[in-house]
mmCIF file of C-alpha atoms in Angstrom:
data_model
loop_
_atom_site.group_PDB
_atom_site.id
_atom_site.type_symbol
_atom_site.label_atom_id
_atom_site.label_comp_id
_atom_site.label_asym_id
_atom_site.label_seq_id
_atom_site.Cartn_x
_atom_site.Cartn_y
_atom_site.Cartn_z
ATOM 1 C CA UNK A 1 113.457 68.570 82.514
ATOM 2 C CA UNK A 2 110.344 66.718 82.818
ATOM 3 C CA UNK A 3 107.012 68.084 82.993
ATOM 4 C CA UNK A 4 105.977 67.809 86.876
ATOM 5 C CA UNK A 5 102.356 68.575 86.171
ATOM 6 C CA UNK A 6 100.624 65.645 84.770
ATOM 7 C CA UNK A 7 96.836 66.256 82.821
ATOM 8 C CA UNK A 8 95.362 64.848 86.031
ATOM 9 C CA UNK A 9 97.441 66.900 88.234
ATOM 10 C CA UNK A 10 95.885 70.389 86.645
ATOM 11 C CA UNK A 11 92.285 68.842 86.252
ATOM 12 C CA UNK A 12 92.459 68.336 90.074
ATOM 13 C CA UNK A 13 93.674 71.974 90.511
ATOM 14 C CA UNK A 14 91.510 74.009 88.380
ATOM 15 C CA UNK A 15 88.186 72.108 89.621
ATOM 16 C CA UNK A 16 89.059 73.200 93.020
ATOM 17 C CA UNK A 17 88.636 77.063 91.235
ATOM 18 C CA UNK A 18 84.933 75.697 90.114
ATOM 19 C CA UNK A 19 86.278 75.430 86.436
ATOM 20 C CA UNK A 20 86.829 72.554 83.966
ATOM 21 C CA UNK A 21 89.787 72.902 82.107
ATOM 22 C CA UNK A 22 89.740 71.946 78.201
ATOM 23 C CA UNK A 23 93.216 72.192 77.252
ATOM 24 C CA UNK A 24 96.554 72.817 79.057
ATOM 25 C CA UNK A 25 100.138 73.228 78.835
ATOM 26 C CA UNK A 26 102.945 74.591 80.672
ATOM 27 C CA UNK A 27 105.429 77.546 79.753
ATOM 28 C CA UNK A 28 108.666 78.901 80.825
ATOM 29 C CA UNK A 29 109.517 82.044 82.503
ATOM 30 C CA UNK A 30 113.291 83.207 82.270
ATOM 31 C CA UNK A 31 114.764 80.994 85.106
ATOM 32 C CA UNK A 32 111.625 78.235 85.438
ATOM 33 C CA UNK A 33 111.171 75.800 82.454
ATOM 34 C CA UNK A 34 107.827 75.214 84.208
ATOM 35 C CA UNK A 35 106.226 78.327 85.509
ATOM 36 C CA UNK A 36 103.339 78.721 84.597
ATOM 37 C CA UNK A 37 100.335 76.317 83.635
ATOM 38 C CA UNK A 38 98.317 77.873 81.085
ATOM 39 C CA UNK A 39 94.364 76.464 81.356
ATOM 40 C CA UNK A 40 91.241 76.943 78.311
ATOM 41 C CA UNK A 41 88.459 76.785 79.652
ATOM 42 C CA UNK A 42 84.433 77.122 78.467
ATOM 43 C CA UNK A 43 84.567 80.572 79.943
ATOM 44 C CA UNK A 44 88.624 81.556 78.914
ATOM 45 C CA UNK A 45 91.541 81.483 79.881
ATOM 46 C CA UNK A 46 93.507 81.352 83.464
ATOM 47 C CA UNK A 47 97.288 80.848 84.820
ATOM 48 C CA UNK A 48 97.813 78.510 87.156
ATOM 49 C CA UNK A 49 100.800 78.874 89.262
ATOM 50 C CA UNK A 50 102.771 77.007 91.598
ATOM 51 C CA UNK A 51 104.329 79.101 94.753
ATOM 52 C CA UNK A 52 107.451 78.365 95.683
ATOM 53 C CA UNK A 53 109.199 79.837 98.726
ATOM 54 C CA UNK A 54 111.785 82.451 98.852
ATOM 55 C CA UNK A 55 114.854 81.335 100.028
ATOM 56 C CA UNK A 56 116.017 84.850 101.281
ATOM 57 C CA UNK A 57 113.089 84.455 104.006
ATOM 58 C CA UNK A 58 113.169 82.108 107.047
ATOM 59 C CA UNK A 59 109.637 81.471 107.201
ATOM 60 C CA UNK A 60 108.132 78.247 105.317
ATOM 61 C CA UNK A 61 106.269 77.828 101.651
ATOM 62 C CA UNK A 62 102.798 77.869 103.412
ATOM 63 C CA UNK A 63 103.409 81.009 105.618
ATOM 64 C CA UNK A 64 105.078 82.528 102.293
ATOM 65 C CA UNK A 65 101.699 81.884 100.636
ATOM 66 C CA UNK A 66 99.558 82.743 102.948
ATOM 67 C CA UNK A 67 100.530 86.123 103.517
ATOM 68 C CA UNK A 68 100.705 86.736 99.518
ATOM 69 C CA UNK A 69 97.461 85.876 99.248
ATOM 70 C CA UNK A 70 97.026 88.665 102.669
ATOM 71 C CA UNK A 71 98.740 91.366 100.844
ATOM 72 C CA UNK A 72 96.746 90.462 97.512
ATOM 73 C CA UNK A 73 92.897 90.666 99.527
ATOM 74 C CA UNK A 74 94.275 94.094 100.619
ATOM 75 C CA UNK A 75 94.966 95.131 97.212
ATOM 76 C CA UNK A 76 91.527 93.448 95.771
ATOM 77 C CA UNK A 77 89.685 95.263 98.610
ATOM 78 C CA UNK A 78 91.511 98.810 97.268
ATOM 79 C CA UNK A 79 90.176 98.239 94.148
ATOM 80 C CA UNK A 80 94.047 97.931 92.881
ATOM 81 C CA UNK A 81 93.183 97.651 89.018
ATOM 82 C CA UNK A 82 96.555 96.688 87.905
ATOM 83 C CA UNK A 83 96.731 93.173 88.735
ATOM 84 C CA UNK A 84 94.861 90.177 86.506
ATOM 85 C CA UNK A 85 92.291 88.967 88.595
ATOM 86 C CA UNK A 86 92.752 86.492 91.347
ATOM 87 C CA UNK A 87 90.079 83.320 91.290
ATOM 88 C CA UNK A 88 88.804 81.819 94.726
ATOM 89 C CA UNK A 89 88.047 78.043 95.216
ATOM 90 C CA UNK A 90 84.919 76.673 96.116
ATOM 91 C CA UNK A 91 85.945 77.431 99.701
ATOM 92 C CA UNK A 92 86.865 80.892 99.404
ATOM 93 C CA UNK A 93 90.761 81.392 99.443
ATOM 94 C CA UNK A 94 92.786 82.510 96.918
ATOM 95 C CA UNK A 95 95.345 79.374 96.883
ATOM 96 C CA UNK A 96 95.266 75.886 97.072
ATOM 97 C CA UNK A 97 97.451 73.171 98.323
ATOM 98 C CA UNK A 98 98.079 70.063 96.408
ATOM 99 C CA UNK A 99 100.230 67.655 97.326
ATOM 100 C CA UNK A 100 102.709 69.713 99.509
ATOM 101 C CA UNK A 101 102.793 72.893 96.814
ATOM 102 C CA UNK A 102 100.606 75.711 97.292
ATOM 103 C CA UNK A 103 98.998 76.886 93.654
ATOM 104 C CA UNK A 104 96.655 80.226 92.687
ATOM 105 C CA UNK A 105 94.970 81.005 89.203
ATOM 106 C CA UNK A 106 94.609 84.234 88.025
ATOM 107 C CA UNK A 107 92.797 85.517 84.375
ATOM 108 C CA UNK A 108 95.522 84.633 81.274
ATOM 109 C CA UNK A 109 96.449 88.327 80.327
ATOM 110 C CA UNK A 110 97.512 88.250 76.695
ATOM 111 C CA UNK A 111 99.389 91.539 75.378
ATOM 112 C CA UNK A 112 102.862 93.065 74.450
ATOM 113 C CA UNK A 113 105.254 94.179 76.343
ATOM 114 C CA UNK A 114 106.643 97.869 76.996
ATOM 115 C CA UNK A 115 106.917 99.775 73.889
ATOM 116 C CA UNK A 116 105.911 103.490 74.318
ATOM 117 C CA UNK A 117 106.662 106.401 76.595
ATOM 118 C CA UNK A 118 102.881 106.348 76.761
ATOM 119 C CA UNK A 119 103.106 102.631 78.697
ATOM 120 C CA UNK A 120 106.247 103.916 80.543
ATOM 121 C CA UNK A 121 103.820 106.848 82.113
ATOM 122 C CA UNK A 122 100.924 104.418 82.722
ATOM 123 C CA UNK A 123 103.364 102.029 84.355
ATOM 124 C CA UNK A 124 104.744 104.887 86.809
ATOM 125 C CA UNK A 125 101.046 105.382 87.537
ATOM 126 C CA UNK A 126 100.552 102.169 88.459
ATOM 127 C CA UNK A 127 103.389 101.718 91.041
ATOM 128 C CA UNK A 128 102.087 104.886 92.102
ATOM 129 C CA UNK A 129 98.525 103.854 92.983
ATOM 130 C CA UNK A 130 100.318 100.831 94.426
ATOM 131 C CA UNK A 131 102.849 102.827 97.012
ATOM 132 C CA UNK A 132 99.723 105.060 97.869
ATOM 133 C CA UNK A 133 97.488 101.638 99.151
ATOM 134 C CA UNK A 134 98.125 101.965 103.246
ATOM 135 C CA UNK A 135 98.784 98.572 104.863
ATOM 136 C CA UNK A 136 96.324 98.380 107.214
ATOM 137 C CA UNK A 137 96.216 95.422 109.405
ATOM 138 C CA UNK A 138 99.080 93.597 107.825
ATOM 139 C CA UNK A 139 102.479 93.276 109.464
ATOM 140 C CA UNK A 140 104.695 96.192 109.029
ATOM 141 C CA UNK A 141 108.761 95.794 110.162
ATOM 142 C CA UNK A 142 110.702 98.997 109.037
ATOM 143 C CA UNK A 143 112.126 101.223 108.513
ATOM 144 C CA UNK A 144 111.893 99.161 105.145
ATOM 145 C CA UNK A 145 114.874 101.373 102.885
ATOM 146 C CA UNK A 146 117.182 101.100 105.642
ATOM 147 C CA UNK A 147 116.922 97.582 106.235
ATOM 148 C CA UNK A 148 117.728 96.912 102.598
ATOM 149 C CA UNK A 149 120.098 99.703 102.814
ATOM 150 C CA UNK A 150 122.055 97.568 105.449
ATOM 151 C CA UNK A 151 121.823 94.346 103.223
ATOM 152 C CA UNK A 152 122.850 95.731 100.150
ATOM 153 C CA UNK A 153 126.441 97.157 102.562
ATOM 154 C CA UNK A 154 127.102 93.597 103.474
ATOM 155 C CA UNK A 155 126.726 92.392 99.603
ATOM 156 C CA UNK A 156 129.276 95.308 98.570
ATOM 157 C CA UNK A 157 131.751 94.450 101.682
ATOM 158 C CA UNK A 158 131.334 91.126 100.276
ATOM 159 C CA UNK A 159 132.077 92.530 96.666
ATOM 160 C CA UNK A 160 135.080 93.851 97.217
ATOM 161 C CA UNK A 161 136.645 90.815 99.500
ATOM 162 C CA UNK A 162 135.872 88.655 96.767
ATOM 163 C CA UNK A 163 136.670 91.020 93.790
ATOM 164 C CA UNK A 164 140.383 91.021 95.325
ATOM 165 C CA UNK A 165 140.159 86.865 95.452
ATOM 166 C CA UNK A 166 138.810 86.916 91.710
ATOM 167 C CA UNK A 167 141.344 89.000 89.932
ATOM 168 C CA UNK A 168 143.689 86.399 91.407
ATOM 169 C CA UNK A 169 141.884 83.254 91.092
ATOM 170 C CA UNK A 170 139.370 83.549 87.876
ATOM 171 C CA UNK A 171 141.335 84.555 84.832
ATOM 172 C CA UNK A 172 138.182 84.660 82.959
ATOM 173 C CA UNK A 173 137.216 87.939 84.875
ATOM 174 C CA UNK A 174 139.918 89.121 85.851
ATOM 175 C CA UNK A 175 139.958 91.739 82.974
ATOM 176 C CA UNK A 176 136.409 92.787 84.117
ATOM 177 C CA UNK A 177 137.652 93.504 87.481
ATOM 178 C CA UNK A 178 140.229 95.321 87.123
ATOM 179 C CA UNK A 179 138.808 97.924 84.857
ATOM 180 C CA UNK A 180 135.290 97.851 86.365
ATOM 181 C CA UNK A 181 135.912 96.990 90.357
ATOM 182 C CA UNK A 182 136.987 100.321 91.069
ATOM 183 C CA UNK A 183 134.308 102.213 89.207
ATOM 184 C CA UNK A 184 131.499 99.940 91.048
ATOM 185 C CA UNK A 185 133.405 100.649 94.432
ATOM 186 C CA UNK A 186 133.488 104.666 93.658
ATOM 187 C CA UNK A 187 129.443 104.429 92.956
ATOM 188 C CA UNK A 188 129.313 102.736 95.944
ATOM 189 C CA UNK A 189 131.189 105.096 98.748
ATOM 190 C CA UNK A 190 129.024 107.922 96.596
ATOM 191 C CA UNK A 191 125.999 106.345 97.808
ATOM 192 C CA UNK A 192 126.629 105.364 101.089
ATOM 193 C CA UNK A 193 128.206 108.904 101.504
ATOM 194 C CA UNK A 194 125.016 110.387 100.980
ATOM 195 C CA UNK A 195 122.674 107.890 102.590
ATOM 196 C CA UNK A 196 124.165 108.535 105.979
ATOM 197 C CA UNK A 197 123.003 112.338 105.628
ATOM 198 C CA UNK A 198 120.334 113.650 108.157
ATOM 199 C CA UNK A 199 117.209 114.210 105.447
ATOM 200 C CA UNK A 200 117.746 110.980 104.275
ATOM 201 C CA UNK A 201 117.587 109.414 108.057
ATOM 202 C CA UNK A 202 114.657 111.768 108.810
ATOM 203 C CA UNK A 203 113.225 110.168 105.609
ATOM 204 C CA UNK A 204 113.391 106.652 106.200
ATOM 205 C CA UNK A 205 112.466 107.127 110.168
ATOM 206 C CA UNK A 206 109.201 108.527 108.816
ATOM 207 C CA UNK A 207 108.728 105.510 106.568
ATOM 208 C CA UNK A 208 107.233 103.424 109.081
ATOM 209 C CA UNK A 209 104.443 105.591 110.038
ATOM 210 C CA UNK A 210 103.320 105.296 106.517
ATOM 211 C CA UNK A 211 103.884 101.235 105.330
ATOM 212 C CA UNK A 212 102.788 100.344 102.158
ATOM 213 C CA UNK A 213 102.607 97.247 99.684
ATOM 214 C CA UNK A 214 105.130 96.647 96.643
ATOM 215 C CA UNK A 215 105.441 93.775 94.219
ATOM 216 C CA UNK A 216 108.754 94.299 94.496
ATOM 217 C CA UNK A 217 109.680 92.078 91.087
ATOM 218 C CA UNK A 218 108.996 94.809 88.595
ATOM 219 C CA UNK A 219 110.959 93.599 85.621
ATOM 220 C CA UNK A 220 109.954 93.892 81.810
ATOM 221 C CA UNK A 221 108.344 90.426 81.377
ATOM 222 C CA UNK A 222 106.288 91.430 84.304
ATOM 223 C CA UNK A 223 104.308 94.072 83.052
ATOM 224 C CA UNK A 224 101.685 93.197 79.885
ATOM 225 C CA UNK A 225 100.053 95.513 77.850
ATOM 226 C CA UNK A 226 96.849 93.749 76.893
ATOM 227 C CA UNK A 227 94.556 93.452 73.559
ATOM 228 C CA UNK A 228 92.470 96.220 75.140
ATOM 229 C CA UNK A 229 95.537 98.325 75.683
ATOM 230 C CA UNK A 230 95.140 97.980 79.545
ATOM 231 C CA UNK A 231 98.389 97.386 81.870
ATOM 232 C CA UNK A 232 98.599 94.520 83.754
ATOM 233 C CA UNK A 233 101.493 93.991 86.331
ATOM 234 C CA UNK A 234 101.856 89.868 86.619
ATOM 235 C CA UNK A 235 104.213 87.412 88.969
ATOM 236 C CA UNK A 236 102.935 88.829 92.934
ATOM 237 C CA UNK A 237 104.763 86.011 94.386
ATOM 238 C CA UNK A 238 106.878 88.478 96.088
ATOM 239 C CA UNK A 239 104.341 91.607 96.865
ATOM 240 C CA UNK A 240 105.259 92.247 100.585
ATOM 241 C CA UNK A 241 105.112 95.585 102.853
ATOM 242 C CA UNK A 242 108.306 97.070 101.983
ATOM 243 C CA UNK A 243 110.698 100.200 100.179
ATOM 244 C CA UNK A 244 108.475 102.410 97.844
ATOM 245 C CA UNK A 245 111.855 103.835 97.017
ATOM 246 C CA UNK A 246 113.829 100.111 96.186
ATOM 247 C CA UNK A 247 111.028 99.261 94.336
ATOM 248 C CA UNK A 248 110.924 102.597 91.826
ATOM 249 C CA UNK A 249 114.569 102.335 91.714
ATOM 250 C CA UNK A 250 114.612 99.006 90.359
ATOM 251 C CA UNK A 251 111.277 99.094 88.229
ATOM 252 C CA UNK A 252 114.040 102.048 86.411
ATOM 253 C CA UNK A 253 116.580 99.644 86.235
ATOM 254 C CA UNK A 254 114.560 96.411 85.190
ATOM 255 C CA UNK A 255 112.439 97.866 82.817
ATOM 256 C CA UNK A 256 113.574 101.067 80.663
ATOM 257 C CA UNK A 257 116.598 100.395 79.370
ATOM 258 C CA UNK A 258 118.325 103.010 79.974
ATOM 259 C CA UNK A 259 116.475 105.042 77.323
ATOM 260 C CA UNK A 260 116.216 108.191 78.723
ATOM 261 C CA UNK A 261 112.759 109.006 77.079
ATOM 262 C CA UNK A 262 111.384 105.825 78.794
ATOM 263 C CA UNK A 263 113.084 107.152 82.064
ATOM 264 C CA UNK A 264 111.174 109.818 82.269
ATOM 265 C CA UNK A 265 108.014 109.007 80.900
ATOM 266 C CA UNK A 266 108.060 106.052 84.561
ATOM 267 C CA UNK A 267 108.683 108.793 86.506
ATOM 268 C CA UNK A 268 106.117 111.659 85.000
ATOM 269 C CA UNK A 269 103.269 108.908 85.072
ATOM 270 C CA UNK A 270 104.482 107.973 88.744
ATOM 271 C CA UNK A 271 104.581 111.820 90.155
ATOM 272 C CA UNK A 272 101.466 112.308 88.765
ATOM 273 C CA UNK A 273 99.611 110.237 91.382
ATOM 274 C CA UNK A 274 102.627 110.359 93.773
ATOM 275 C CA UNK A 275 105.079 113.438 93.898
ATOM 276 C CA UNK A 276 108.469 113.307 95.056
ATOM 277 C CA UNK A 277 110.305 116.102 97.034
ATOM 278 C CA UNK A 278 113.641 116.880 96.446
ATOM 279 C CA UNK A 279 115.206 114.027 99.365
ATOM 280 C CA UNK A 280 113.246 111.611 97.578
ATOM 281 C CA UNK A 281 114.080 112.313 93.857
ATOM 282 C CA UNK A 282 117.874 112.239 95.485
ATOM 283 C CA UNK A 283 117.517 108.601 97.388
ATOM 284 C CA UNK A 284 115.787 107.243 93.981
ATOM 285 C CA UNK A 285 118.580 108.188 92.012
ATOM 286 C CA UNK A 286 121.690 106.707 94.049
ATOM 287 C CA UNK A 287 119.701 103.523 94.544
ATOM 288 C CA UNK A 288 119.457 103.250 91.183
ATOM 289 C CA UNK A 289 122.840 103.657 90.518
ATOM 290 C CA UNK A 290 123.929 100.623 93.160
ATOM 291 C CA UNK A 291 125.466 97.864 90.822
ATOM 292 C CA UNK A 292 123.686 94.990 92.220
ATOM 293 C CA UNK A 293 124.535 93.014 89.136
ATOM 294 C CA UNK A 294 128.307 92.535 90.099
ATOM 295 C CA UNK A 295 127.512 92.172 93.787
ATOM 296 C CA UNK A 296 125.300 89.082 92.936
ATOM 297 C CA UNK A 297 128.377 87.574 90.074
ATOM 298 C CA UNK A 298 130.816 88.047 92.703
ATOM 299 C CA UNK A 299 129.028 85.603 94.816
ATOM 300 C CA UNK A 300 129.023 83.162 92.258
ATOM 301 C CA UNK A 301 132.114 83.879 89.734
ATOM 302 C CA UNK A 302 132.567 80.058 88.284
ATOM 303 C CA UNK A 303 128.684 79.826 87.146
ATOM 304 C CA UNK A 304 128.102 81.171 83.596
ATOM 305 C CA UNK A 305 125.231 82.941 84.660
ATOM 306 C CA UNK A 306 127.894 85.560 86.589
ATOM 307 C CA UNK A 307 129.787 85.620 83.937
ATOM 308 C CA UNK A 308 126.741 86.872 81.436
ATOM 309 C CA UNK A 309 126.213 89.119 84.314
ATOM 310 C CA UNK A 310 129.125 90.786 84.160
ATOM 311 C CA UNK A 311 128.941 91.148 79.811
ATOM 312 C CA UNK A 312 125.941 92.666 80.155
ATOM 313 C CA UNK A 313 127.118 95.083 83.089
ATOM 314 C CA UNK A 314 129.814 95.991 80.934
ATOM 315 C CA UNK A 315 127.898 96.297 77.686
ATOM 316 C CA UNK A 316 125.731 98.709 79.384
ATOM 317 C CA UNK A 317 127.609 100.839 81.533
ATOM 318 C CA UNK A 318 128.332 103.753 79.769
ATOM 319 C CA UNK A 319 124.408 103.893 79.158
ATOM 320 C CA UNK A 320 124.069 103.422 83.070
ATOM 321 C CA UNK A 321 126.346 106.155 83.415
ATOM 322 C CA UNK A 322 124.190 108.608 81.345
ATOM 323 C CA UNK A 323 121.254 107.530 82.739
ATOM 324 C CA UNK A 324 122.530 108.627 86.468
ATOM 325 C CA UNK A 325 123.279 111.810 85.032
ATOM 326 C CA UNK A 326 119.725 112.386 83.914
ATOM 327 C CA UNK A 327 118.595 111.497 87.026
ATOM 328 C CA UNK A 328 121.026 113.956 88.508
ATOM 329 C CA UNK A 329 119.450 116.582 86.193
ATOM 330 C CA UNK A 330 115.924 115.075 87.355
ATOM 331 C CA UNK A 331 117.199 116.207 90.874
ATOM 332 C CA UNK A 332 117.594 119.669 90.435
ATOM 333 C CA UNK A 333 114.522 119.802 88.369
ATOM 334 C CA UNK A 334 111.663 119.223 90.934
ATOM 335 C CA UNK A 335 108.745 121.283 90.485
ATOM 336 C CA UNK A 336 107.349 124.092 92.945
ATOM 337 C CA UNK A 337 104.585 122.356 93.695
ATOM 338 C CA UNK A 338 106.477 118.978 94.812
ATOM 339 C CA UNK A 339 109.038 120.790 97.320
ATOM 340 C CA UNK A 340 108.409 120.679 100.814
ATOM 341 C CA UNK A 341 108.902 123.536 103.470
ATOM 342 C CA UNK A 342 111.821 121.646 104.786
ATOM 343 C CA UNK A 343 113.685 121.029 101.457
ATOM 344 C CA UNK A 344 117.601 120.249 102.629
ATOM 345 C CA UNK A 345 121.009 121.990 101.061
ATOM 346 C CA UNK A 346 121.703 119.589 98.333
ATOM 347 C CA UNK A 347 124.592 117.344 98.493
ATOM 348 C CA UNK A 348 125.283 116.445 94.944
ATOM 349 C CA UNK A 349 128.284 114.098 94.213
ATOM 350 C CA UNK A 350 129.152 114.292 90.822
ATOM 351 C CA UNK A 351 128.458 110.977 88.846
ATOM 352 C CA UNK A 352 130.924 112.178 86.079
ATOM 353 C CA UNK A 353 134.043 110.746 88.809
ATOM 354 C CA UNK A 354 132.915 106.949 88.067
ATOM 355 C CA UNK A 355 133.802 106.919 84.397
ATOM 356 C CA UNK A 356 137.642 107.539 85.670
#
């Protein structure tokens, strides 16, 4: 593919952020060839970034922008320290348009990734500090959990309509399905089974009164560790008001592993700033345990991009499975200090019955 963004182009851009760029080129994230345009300038080094809408949204690319760029003043104004710093243009926004595409530049944050349980804790603080920033003005639509809650139902009703369709149709996962599909549909009723119980509707009613931001796109290549040894979360294109819960859920999934040690370490550096009572801890774990990987190959079961999907769901599943059960022990584990005076009965389901 072609570079879209021409020498000119970028000049044009970047002088609009009161800088002159020096040198520039462009480089890929894991599903854009061209997603970022990194810029030297006299005083360093910037990311310049095209926006591009999300599909899953009716509203259009500029709306999309603009209320990024809301949720990111809210978060600059919270002194969120996180985040690589957002530039304004001569006229005082934190985007630009140029022609059609909306664009932002933020510093260049050069680092490692996630190595240590020591970045693991100081990336649970982080999402921590982020959950506890209120939302103030912005627009707030929940209960946020349940709404996902509701979305993720329809993918799995989906799931297992077309599961039935692909052990008959695709011979290339057929196999897959039938040793798998029945294990991902048992995970399933679990969760659902215990979603529907009154703490965790008392929970997500009293979500709304308290709507906060999340980037919700925490994924490895997302979070930096930089020269200085300071953590940097990247990629806001998505931070919205939404699920504190969804979002630590999948921060587990997209970023540990499945190493129990990192695991833990997320959630120790996240209770530190945020603690979770006993309904929470429970909700985390059997959102984590949803396997959103097979709803999303179902959907799409000729494209080789499923089909990796489904190797890696495989490859990892008995690690999946262990990691559930340490956050079952995680649990039962809360700490005095954490519980509140209106702790439910537990209603443990016990992960062990997915492995068959």
């Amino acid at each position: 593919m072609a570079n879209p963004y021409s020498k000119h182009r970028i000049r044009k851009i970047t002088r609009r952020f009161g800088l002159r760029p020096l040198r520039s080129g462009t480089v890929a994230s894991f599903y854009k060839e061209n997603a970022i345009i990194q810029v030297q300038t006299k005083t360093g080094t910037y990311a310049v970034k095209p926006f591009f809408r999300n599909t899953l949204l009716r509203s259009s690319t500029l709306n999309q922008m603009k209320s990024t760029a809301d949720n990111i003043e809210l978060l600059i104004n919270s002194g969120f320290s996180y985040m690589p710093k957002w530039l304004t243009t001569r006229s005082g926004k934190l985007w630009t348009l140029h022609h059609g595409r909306p664009f932002y530049m933020t510093e260049w944050i050069k680092g490692r990734n996630l190595e240590t349980t020591e970045d693991y804790e100081e990336l649970g603080r982080a999402l921590a500090t982020l959950h506890m920033i209120p939302s103030g003005h912005l627009d707030t639509k929940g209960p946020f959990t349940r709404k996902q809650i509701q979305l993720w139902k329809i993918q799995d009703s989906l799931f297992r309509t077309r599961m039935e369709k692909a052990i008959h149709k695709h011979e290339g996962n057929r196999n897959w399905y039938k040793k798998y599909g029945k294990y991902c549909k048992r995970l399933t009723d679990q969760a659902w089974a215990y979603l529907s119980n009154p703490e965790i509707e008392d929970l997500l009613e009293k979500e709304s009164e308290r709507p906060t931001l999340i980037h919700n796109d925490i994924t490895s290549p997302n979070v930096i560790i930089s020269e200085k040894g300071q953590l940097f979360i990247i990629d806001w294109d998505r931070v919205k008001v939404g699920s504190i819960y969804v979002d630590l859920a999948k921060a587990l999934m997209n970023t540990t592993q499945f190493n129990p040690d990192f695991i833990l370490a997320l959630l120790k550096g996240y209770e530190e700033r945020r603690p979770l009572d006993e309904t929470e801890r429970k909700l985390i774990w059997y959102l984590y345990g949803l396997p959103r990987e097979a709803w999303h190959a179902t959907r799409f079961p000729n494209r080789s991009r499923s089909r990796e999907m489904l190797n890696i769901l495989e490859q990892t599943w008995h690690p999946r499975l262990k990691a559930m059960e340490l956050l079952d022990e995680w649990t039962k584990s809360i700490p005095k200090e954490n519980e509140h005076e209106n702790v439910q009965e537990d209603a443990h389901n016990d992960v062990h019955d997915v492995t068959g």
